[in-house]
Amino acid sequence: MSLKDEWDRLDSETRTWLLENPACLVLPPAMSAKISKDAQEDIACDPQGQVVLSREDHDFLREKAEAAGTIRVPAGEYRFFDTATLPVVGKAPPEARHNATG
């Protein structure tokens, strides 16, 4: 299955969810069931019955999400959109380490 080929058969709720979650690698069970139900082709699923998206599917979703304005990412840069930015952690000054241990 290719999301590009199935896109027009998907309902608007499913399309919206996909555009808001373009970095999803495996679709949740409920979303997988909705897509499988309406698909014209056989859909590859993992052992739990969840649809696994291909690189082409991710590229397609990214293009659609950028066009819809749900994401803005420079071309060629892949990011996980559902993760928070990690904080920068530095070493504590020597006096703070001393006070914490003694």
XYZ file of N, CA and C in Angstrom:
306
model
N 0.841 -1.187 0.000
C 0.000 0.000 0.000
C 0.881 1.243 0.000
N 0.416 2.231 -0.669
C 1.073 3.527 -0.676
C 0.043 4.559 -0.227
N 0.409 5.379 0.751
C -0.525 6.409 1.200
C -0.916 7.345 0.067
N 0.016 7.575 -0.824
C -0.270 8.454 -1.959
C -1.413 7.883 -2.793
N -1.404 6.564 -3.014
C -2.454 5.923 -3.806
C -3.780 5.857 -3.056
N -3.731 5.771 -1.748
C -4.938 5.615 -0.933
C -5.493 6.943 -0.417
N -4.752 8.019 -0.559
C -5.076 9.308 0.068
C -6.518 9.760 -0.188
N -6.960 9.701 -1.424
C -8.303 10.192 -1.758
C -9.420 9.324 -1.189
N -9.116 8.093 -0.819
C -10.117 7.208 -0.220
C -10.225 7.383 1.294
N -9.266 8.073 1.897
C -9.280 8.269 3.349
C -10.274 9.357 3.732
N -10.925 9.169 4.879
C -11.847 10.214 5.340
C -11.054 11.400 5.878
N -11.721 12.530 6.027
C -11.018 13.765 6.424
C -10.402 13.656 7.815
N -11.043 12.949 8.721
C -10.485 12.782 10.068
C -9.153 12.023 10.021
N -9.098 10.988 9.208
C -7.864 10.206 9.067
C -6.775 11.047 8.420
N -7.114 11.775 7.368
C -6.129 12.642 6.706
C -5.595 13.700 7.666
N -6.480 14.300 8.451
C -6.055 15.320 9.413
C -5.092 14.722 10.429
N -5.420 13.538 10.937
C -4.544 12.893 11.923
C -3.172 12.637 11.317
N -3.132 12.121 10.090
C -1.859 11.839 9.436
C -1.041 13.110 9.215
N -1.706 14.205 8.851
C -0.995 15.468 8.638
C -0.466 16.049 9.943
N -1.147 15.784 11.045
C -0.700 16.280 12.347
C 0.349 15.382 12.979
N 0.555 14.200 12.422
C 1.530 13.238 12.953
C 2.389 12.672 11.829
N 3.067 13.534 11.063
C 3.786 13.065 9.875
C 5.015 12.206 10.160
N 5.489 12.179 11.384
C 6.687 11.398 11.697
C 6.357 10.049 12.324
N 5.101 9.710 12.392
C 4.682 8.443 12.979
C 5.228 7.293 12.129
N 5.927 6.352 12.759
C 6.502 5.225 12.031
C 5.511 4.083 11.873
N 4.708 3.860 12.912
C 3.700 2.806 12.916
C 2.386 3.453 13.332
N 1.326 3.205 12.577
C 0.038 3.814 12.905
C -0.612 3.090 14.079
N -1.269 3.829 14.957
C -1.973 3.204 16.084
C -3.030 2.213 15.571
N -3.425 1.245 16.401
C -4.372 0.219 15.966
C -5.669 0.762 15.367
N -6.290 1.748 15.997
C -7.556 2.285 15.482
C -7.354 2.928 14.106
N -6.267 3.665 13.950
C -5.977 4.310 12.661
C -5.652 3.248 11.608
N -4.907 2.222 11.985
C -4.580 1.133 11.064
C -5.847 0.433 10.581
N -6.784 0.195 11.488
C -8.037 -0.473 11.136
C -8.851 0.378 10.163
N -8.912 1.697 10.401
C -9.662 2.590 9.504
C -9.075 2.569 8.096
N -7.760 2.637 8.014
C -7.105 2.676 6.705
C -7.242 1.330 6.005
N -7.072 0.235 6.736
C -7.185 -1.105 6.150
C -8.584 -1.357 5.610
N -9.591 -0.867 6.304
C -10.984 -1.074 5.913
C -11.287 -0.468 4.540
N -10.754 0.706 4.270
C -11.060 1.428 3.033
C -10.041 1.238 1.917
N -8.953 0.540 2.197
C -7.879 0.412 1.213
C -8.264 -0.501 0.056
N -7.786 -0.149 -1.123
C -8.012 -0.956 -2.322
C -6.975 -2.072 -2.450
N -5.817 -1.894 -1.835
C -4.725 -2.862 -1.937
C -4.503 -3.516 -0.579
N -3.750 -4.622 -0.582
C -3.342 -5.234 0.675
C -2.394 -4.302 1.392
N -2.512 -4.273 2.699
C -1.692 -3.374 3.494
C -0.742 -4.191 4.363
N 0.525 -3.842 4.324
C 1.516 -4.519 5.152
C 1.361 -4.050 6.591
N 1.230 -5.002 7.495
C 1.072 -4.690 8.917
C 2.110 -5.450 9.727
N 2.391 -4.943 10.922
C 3.285 -5.645 11.833
C 2.491 -6.763 12.530
N 3.121 -7.559 13.386
C 2.415 -8.662 14.050
C 1.212 -8.230 14.895
N 1.165 -6.976 15.322
C 0.035 -6.469 16.097
C -1.078 -5.903 15.209
N -0.929 -5.995 13.901
C -1.947 -5.498 12.988
C -1.858 -4.010 12.718
N -0.738 -3.387 13.060
C -0.568 -1.955 12.842
C 0.148 -1.709 11.517
N -0.297 -0.691 10.791
C 0.308 -0.332 9.515
C 1.676 0.305 9.772
N 2.682 -0.200 9.065
C 4.036 0.348 9.144
C 4.247 1.214 7.910
N 4.580 2.477 8.122
C 4.742 3.412 7.007
C 6.136 3.313 6.402
N 6.194 3.418 5.088
C 7.461 3.361 4.363
C 8.099 4.746 4.292
N 9.298 4.792 3.803
C 9.996 6.068 3.595
C 9.217 6.936 2.600
N 8.667 6.291 1.562
C 7.872 7.023 0.572
C 6.615 7.609 1.213
N 5.995 6.846 2.130
C 4.824 7.357 2.843
C 5.192 8.574 3.677
N 6.344 8.513 4.365
C 6.789 9.648 5.175
C 7.057 10.871 4.308
N 7.709 10.662 3.167
C 7.976 11.782 2.258
C 6.667 12.404 1.762
N 5.705 11.551 1.416
C 4.404 12.032 0.950
C 3.702 12.826 2.053
N 3.673 12.277 3.267
C 3.023 12.975 4.385
C 3.704 14.298 4.693
N 4.998 14.302 4.619
C 5.741 15.539 4.883
C 5.374 16.614 3.866
N 5.320 16.241 2.598
C 4.936 17.201 1.560
C 3.524 17.731 1.799
N 2.605 16.826 2.116
C 1.213 17.226 2.374
C 1.132 18.125 3.609
N 1.856 17.769 4.669
C 1.832 18.549 5.912
C 2.428 19.937 5.696
N 3.503 20.018 4.923
C 4.093 21.323 4.622
C 3.119 22.169 3.804
N 2.457 21.543 2.823
C 1.494 22.266 1.988
C 0.297 22.735 2.810
N -0.090 21.932 3.808
C -1.229 22.292 4.658
C -0.833 23.290 5.743
N 0.471 23.494 5.916
C 0.936 24.441 6.926
C 1.011 23.870 8.327
N 0.899 22.536 8.458
C 0.992 21.954 9.802
C 2.434 21.787 10.259
N 3.385 21.769 9.317
C 4.804 21.735 9.669
C 5.568 22.644 8.732
N 6.717 23.088 9.190
C 7.636 23.862 8.367
C 9.044 23.384 8.694
N 9.611 22.604 7.773
C 10.937 22.040 7.979
C 11.738 22.229 6.698
N 12.975 22.663 6.820
C 13.803 22.793 5.620
C 13.946 21.451 4.911
N 13.974 21.452 3.590
C 14.114 20.223 2.809
C 15.374 19.487 3.213
N 15.266 18.182 3.303
C 16.423 17.354 3.644
C 16.623 17.148 5.122
N 15.908 17.849 5.959
C 16.071 17.694 7.404
C 14.903 16.874 7.945
N 15.202 15.700 8.497
C 14.162 14.858 9.064
C 14.188 14.978 10.575
N 13.020 15.180 11.152
C 12.902 15.320 12.596
C 11.728 14.488 13.069
N 11.747 14.153 14.342
C 10.586 13.534 14.958
C 9.769 14.661 15.548
N 8.539 14.819 15.089
C 7.719 15.954 15.477
C 6.977 15.737 16.772
N 6.944 14.481 17.248
C 6.188 14.216 18.459
C 7.077 14.124 19.687
N 8.313 14.610 19.586
C 9.210 14.594 20.733
C 9.570 16.019 21.129
N 9.748 16.211 22.408
C 10.133 17.526 22.916
C 11.624 17.734 22.708
N 12.025 18.968 22.619
C 13.435 19.296 22.513
C 14.127 18.929 23.815
N 15.261 18.259 23.701
C 15.989 17.859 24.898
C 16.710 19.064 25.492
N 16.675 19.204 26.811
C 17.371 20.328 27.435
C 18.874 20.121 27.390
N 19.618 21.211 27.402
C 21.066 21.152 27.457
C 21.458 20.994 28.917
N 22.209 19.944 29.199
C 22.608 19.670 30.582
C 24.104 19.895 30.674
N 24.511 20.732 31.614
C 25.925 21.001 31.821
C 26.359 20.536 33.200
N 27.634 20.600 33.453
C 28.151 20.226 34.767
C 27.874 21.346 35.758
N 27.575 20.939 36.978
C 27.375 21.919 38.042
C 28.729 22.499 38.437
N 28.759 23.769 38.867
C 30.024 24.343 39.322
C 30.559 23.538 40.509
N 31.896 23.538 40.719
C 32.495 22.734 41.788
C 31.866 22.986 43.161
N 31.546 24.244 43.483
C 30.972 24.527 44.802
C 29.595 23.896 44.974
N 28.833 23.800 43.903
C 27.515 23.179 43.985
C 27.646 21.675 44.185
N 28.643 21.063 43.537
C 28.856 19.626 43.728
C 29.299 19.329 45.139
N 30.153 20.189 45.686
C 30.652 19.995 47.055
C 29.506 20.096 48.055
N 28.614 21.106 47.875
C 27.491 21.286 48.782
C 26.496 20.127 48.701
N 26.379 19.510 47.548
C 25.427 18.421 47.387
C 25.927 17.148 48.056
N 27.248 16.981 48.177
C 27.801 15.764 48.769
C 28.143 15.925 50.240
N 28.238 17.071 50.730
C 28.702 17.199 52.103
C 27.961 18.190 52.837
